[in-house]
Amino acid sequence: MSTGSYNFETLNDTAFQAERLRQQAQAVRGLEAGILRAAGIQPGHDVLEIGSGPGFVSDLLAELAPDGSLHAVEPSAVLLAQIEANVRAKPARGLFPHQAFGDALPLPADSIDFSYARFVLQHVPRPEAVVREVHRVMRSGGRFCAVDSDDGLVIFHPEEPRVSAVLRNAQATQAAQGGDRFIGRKLQEMMIRAGFINVKSRVLALTSTELPFAVLFNILMGYKASLLGDALDVRKLFEDLSADVAAGRRMVAAGVFIVSGEKA
Ligand SMILES: C[S@@+](CC[C@H](N)C(=O)[O-])C[C@H]1O[C@@H](n2cnc3c(N)ncnc32)[C@H](O)[C@@H]1O
């Protein structure tokens, strides 16, 4: 397997991308803790995180399962090396970083209570293989939660042609690299096919009146803009949109799918 449409080492601006992931995690940390608790994470759980990146979300998982363990799976050696430092309180039974792909987990069957994949499956060429592999390593009664984008949930009103162009371009580029910017709506069926039961899908949308626009812009455009390289003046676009949003002339909203299922 490959890292599909998210190959950290070849992104043109790795420091910016790491900072973007940190901002994304911090801005919604409280909200995300609620989502994870509702999805079933418990203090003593053995937790698996697929595509942990630099470990900002791993830190939250460790906080929510302090008496258990955390297995963080990440193909990028550069990102994996940052996890130790970013997980501030290690779980009692240990933090285990694994350099691996999600469809070949270095874990035995029936060893995990709770699994989480956040903004990962949209980048993976065969996401259904990852979902099946997660199912294999989970214990009966364990729950898997996947959070991912779906560009059908992005609203800019009035429309901004530069944004529409970035989205169209990102959809095509990501698809050409094996990713899928419309994966959110497909996760439920993927989980059911892999054998998960009690699968629930929820859509969570946030608007430019709920998150600082800089954060929302970064979430929406940061990665996509980097796919375009220098073809777009991102700073100018940000400044134009910020002015509109601050003046109440433009509404921006973006949603994610939160899909969770249980191993029978
Ligand atoms: C957009 S980042 C999200 C990182 C983190 N989950 C977060 O939300 O901050 C996607 C991550 O998935 C990783 N990734 C890409 N392909 C993968 C695969 N096949 N299996 C597991 N992880 C993968 C990338 O290296 C990257 O760290």
XYZ file of C-alpha atoms and ligand atoms in Angstrom, residues 1-4 6 8 20-21 24-25 49-54 56-57 73-76 79 100-103 118-120 123-125 130, ligand 1:
61
model
C 0.000 0.000 0.000
C 1.044 3.635 -0.439
C 0.192 6.833 1.409
C -2.122 7.631 -1.511
C -1.216 12.231 1.630
C 3.841 13.955 4.030
C -2.171 23.020 10.235
C -2.757 19.613 11.844
C -7.062 21.539 13.530
C -6.688 19.352 16.604
C -5.197 5.165 16.000
C -4.779 4.809 12.245
C -2.767 7.546 10.507
C -1.838 9.329 13.702
C 0.282 11.977 11.950
C 2.411 13.979 14.412
C -1.865 15.819 18.348
C -4.972 13.653 18.336
C -0.044 3.515 13.314
C 1.566 5.897 10.829
C 3.499 5.205 7.612
C 5.572 8.396 7.691
C 5.630 12.096 11.614
C 2.886 0.675 9.121
C 0.009 1.063 6.686
C -3.575 0.729 7.790
C -4.237 -2.359 5.678
C -9.432 10.850 11.518
C -8.997 12.387 8.062
C -7.075 9.316 6.916
C -6.236 9.595 1.352
C -5.993 5.822 1.164
C -6.268 4.038 -2.217
C -8.147 -0.701 6.056
C -4.485 14.469 6.983
S -3.351 13.507 7.917
C -4.288 13.307 9.435
C -3.434 13.065 10.645
C -4.205 12.920 11.972
N -5.111 11.786 11.936
C -4.965 14.181 12.271
O -6.191 14.198 12.098
O -4.326 15.172 12.637
C -3.423 11.889 7.181
C -2.458 10.906 7.803
O -2.705 9.593 7.307
C -1.456 8.971 7.046
N -1.661 7.905 6.047
C -1.644 8.003 4.694
N -1.855 6.805 4.132
C -2.030 5.916 5.142
C -2.272 4.511 5.191
N -2.386 3.786 4.071
N -2.393 3.919 6.401
C -2.280 4.655 7.540
N -2.038 5.985 7.541
C -1.911 6.615 6.361
C -0.582 10.118 6.573
O 0.805 9.827 6.652
C -1.005 11.226 7.523
O -0.294 11.222 8.718
